[in-house]
CSV table of C-alpha atoms in Angstrom, one decimal:
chain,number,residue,atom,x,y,z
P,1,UNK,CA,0.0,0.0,0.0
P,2,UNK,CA,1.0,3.8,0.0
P,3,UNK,CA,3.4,4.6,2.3
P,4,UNK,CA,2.7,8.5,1.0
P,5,UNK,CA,-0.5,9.4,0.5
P,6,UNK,CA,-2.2,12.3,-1.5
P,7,UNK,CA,-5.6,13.6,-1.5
P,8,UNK,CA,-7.1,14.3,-3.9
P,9,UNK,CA,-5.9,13.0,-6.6
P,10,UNK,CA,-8.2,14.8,-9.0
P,11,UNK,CA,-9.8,18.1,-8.2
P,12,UNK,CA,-11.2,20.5,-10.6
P,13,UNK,CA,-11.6,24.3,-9.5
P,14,UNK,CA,-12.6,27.8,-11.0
P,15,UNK,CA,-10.1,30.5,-11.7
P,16,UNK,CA,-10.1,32.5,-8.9
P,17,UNK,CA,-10.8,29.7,-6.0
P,18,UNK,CA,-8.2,28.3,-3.9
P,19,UNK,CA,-7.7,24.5,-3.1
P,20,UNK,CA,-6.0,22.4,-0.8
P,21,UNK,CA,-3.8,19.3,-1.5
P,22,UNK,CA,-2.7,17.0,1.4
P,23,UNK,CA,0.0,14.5,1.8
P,24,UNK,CA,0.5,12.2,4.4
P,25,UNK,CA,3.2,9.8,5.7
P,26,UNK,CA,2.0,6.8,6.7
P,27,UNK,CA,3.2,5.1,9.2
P,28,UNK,CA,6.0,7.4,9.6
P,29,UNK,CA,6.9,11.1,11.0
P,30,UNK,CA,8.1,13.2,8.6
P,31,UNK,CA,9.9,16.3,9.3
P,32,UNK,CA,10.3,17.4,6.1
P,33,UNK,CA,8.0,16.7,2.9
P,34,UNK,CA,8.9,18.0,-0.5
P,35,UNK,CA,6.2,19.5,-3.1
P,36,UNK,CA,7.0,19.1,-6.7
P,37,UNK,CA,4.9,20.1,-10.0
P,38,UNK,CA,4.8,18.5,-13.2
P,39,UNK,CA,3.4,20.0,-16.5
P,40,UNK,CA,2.4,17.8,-19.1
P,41,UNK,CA,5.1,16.2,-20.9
P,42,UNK,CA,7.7,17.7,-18.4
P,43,UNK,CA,10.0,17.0,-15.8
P,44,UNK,CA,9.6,17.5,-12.4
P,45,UNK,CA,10.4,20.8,-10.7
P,46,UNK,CA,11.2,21.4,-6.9
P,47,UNK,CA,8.7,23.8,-5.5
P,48,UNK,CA,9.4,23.9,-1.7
P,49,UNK,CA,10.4,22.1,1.5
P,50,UNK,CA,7.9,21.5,3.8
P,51,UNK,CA,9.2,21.9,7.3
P,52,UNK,CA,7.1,20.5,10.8
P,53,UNK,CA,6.2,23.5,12.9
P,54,UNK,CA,8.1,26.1,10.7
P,55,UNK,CA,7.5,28.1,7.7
P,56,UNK,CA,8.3,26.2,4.1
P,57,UNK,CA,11.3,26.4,2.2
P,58,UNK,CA,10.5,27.6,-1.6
P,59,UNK,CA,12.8,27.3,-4.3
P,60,UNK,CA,13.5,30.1,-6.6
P,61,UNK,CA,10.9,31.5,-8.8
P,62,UNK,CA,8.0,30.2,-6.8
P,63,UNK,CA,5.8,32.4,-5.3
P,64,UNK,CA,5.1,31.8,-1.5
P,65,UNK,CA,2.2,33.5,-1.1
P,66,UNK,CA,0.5,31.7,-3.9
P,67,UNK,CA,1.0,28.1,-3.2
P,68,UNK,CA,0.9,28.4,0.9
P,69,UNK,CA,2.3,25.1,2.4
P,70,UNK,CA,1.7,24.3,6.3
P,71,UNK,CA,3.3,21.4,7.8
P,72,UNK,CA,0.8,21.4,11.5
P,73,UNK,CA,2.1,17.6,12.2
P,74,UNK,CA,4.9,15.4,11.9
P,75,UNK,CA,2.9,13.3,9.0
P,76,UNK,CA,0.7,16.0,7.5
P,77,UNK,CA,1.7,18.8,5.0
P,78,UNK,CA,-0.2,20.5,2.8
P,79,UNK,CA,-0.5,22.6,0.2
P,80,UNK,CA,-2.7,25.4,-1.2
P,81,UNK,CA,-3.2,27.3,-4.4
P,82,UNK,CA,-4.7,30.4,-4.1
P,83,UNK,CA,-6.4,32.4,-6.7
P,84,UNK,CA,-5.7,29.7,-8.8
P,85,UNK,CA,-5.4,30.6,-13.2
P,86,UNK,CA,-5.8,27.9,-15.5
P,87,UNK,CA,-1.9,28.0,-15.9
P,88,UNK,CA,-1.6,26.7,-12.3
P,89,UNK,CA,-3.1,23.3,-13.8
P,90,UNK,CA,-0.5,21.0,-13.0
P,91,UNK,CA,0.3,17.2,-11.3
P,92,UNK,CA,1.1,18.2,-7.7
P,93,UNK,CA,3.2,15.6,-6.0
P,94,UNK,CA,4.8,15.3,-2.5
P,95,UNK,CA,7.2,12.9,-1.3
P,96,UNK,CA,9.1,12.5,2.6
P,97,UNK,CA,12.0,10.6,3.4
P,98,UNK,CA,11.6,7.5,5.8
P,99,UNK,CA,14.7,7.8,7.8
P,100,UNK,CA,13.9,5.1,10.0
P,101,UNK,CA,14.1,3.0,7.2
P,102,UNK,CA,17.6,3.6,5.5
P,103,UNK,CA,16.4,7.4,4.5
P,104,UNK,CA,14.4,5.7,1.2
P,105,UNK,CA,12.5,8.3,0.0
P,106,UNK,CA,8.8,7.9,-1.2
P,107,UNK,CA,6.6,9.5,-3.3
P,108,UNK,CA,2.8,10.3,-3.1
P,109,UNK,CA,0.1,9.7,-5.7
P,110,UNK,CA,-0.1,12.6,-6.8
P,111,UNK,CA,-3.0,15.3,-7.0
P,112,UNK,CA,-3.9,16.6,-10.7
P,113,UNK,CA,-5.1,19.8,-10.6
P,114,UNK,CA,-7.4,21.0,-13.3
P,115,UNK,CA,-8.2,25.4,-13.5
P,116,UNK,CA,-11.1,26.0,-14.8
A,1,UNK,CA,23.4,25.8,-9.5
A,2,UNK,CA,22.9,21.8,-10.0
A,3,UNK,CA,21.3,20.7,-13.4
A,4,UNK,CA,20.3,17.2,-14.7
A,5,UNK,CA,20.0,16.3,-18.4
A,6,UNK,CA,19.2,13.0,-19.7
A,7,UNK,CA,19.4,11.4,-23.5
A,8,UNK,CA,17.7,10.7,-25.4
A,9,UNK,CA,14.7,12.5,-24.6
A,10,UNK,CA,12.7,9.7,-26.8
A,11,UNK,CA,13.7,6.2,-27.1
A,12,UNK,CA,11.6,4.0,-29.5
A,13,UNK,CA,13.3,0.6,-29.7
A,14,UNK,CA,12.1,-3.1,-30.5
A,15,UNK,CA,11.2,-5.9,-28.8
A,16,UNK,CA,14.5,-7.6,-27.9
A,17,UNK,CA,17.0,-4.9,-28.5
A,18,UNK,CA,19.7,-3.0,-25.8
A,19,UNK,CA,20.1,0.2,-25.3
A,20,UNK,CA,21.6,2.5,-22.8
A,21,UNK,CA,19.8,5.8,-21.2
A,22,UNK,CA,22.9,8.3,-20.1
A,23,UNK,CA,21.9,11.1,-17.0
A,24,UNK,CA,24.7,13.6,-16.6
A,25,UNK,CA,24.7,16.0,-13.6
A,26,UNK,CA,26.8,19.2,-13.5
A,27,UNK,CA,27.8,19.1,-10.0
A,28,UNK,CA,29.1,16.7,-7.3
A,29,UNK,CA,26.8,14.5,-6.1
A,30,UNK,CA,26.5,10.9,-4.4
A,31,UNK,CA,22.9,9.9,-4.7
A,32,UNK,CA,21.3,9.0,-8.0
A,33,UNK,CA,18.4,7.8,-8.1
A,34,UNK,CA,15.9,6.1,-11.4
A,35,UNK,CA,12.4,6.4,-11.6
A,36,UNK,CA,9.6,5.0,-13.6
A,37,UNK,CA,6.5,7.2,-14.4
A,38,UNK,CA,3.9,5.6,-16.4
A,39,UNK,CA,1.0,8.2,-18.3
A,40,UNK,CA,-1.0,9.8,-15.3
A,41,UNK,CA,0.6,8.4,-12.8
A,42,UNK,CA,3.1,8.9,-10.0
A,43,UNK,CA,6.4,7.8,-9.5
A,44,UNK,CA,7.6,4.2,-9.3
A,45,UNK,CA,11.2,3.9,-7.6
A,46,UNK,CA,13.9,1.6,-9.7
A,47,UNK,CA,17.3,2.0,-8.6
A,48,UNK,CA,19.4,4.3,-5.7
A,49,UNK,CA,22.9,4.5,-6.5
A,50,UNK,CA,25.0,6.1,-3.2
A,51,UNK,CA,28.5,5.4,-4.2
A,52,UNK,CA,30.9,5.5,-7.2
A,53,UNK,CA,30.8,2.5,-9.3
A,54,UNK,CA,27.2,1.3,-7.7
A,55,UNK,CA,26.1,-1.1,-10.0
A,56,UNK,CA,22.4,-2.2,-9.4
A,57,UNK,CA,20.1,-4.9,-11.2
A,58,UNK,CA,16.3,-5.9,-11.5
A,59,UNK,CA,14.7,-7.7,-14.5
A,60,UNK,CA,15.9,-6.3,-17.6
A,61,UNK,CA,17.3,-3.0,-16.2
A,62,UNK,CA,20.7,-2.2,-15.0
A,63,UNK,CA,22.1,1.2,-13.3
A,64,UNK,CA,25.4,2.5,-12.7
A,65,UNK,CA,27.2,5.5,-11.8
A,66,UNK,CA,30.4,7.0,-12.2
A,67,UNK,CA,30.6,10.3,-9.4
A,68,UNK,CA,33.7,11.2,-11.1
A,69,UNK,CA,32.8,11.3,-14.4
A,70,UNK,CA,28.8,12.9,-13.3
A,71,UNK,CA,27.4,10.5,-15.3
A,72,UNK,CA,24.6,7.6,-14.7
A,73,UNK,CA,23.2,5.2,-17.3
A,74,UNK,CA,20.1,3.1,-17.3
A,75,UNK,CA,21.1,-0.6,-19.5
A,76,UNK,CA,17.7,-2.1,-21.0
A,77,UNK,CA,18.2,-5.5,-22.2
A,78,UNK,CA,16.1,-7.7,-24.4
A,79,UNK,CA,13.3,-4.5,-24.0
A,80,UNK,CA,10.0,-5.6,-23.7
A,81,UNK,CA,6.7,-3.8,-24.4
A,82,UNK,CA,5.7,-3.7,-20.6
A,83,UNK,CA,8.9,-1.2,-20.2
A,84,UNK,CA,7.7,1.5,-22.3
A,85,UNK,CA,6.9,4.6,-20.0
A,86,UNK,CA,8.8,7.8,-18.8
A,87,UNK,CA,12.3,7.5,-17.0
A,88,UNK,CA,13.8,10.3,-14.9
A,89,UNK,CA,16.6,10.0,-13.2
A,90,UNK,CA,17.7,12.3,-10.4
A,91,UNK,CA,20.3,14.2,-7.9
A,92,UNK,CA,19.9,15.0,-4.4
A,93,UNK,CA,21.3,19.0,-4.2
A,94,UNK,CA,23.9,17.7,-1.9
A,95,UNK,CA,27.1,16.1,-1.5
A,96,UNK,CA,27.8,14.0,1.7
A,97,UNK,CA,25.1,13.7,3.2
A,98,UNK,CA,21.3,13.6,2.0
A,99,UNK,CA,18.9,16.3,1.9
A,100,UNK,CA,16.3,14.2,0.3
A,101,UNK,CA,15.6,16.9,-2.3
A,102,UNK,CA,15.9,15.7,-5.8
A,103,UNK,CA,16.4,17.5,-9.2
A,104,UNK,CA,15.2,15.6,-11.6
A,105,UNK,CA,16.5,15.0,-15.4
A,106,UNK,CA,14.5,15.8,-18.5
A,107,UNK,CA,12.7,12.6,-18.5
A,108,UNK,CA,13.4,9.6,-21.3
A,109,UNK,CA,10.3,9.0,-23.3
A,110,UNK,CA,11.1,5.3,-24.1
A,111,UNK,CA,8.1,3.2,-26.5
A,112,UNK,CA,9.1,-0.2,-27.3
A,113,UNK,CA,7.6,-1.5,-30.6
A,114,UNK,CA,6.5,-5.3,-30.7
């Protein structure tokens, strides 16, 4: 089964709205999670670093206050688009690093996101 | 700044043919690692290489790497139809110790004709 899990893995919203994509470890603590996007046909870029009880790491060129990332628990971080534009349509995945278990690094599901 | 590139970007080959999928990386780095993404979906783990001359196996796929030379390669042999999907590879940003962030290569479009 997953040992990442993302939810949900489909959403569809209206330009303008905001929606929130979760990613859990499961049955492990996660200090850190990672948030990557994909375009169609693309490779995967880095967004951010997700950090337990401080503020997320964003790599350059994304924008912080548009894709807010909270990380409340040691197995839950997510993320949120605001005022989301159909360019924001993307695959959103997440993926934490089991350290307890020779640092092997697993990815979520993935959430597609679909502007509207 | 670290950057992955991978070649070829597309790969059709036939049923029961080699061929090699090269990653080069432009700075030093011990932890490769090779994916499998099929259309729509997630990532699918293959192969973590954490040392020079790593050599891993499984089915018809083989990795290596070579930190000197910043270069990784992913060996199909005998390709079969059920191996046609995307394959990244990809480099944790640091050397000596993991940070568990990965830049990923271009992605390797491989199709395998019956």
């Amino acid at each position: 089964g997953a040992v990442v899990s993302q939810h949900p893995s489909r959403v569809i919203c209206k330009s303008g709205t905001s929606v929130k994509i979760e990613c859990r470890s499961l049955d492990f603590q996660a200090t850190t999670m990672f948030w990557y996007r994909q375009f169609p046909k693309q490779s995967l870029m880095l967004m951010a670093t997700s950090n337990e009880g401080s503020k997320a790491t964003y790599e350059q060129g994304v924008e912080k206050d548009k894709f807010l990332i909270n990380h409340a628990s040691l197995t839950l971080s997510t993320l949120t688009v605001t005022s989301a534009h159909p360019e924001d349509s993307s695959f959103y995945i997440c993926s934490a690093a089991h350290t307890g278990f020779g640092n092997t690094i697993y990815f979520g599901e993935g959430s597609w996101l679909t502007v509207v | 700044e670290l950057k992955v590139e991978q070649n070829p970007l597309f790969l059709s080959m036939q049923e029961g043919k080699n061929y090699t999928i090269y990653c080069n990386y432009s700075t030093t780095s011990d932890r490769l690692y090779w994916y499998r993404q099929d259309p729509g979906k997630s990532l699918e783990s293959l192969f973590v290489l954490l040392s020079n001359g790593a050599v891993k196996q499984e089915g018809r796929l083989m990795a290596s790497l070579d930190t000197k030379a910043r270069l990784s390669t992913l060996h199909i042999t005998a390709a079969v139809h059920d191996l046609s999907a995307t394959y990244f590879c990809a480099v944790d940003m640091r050397y000596g110790g993991a940070t568990n962030k990965l830049i990923f290569g271009t992605g390797t479009l491989l199709a395998v004709q019956p």
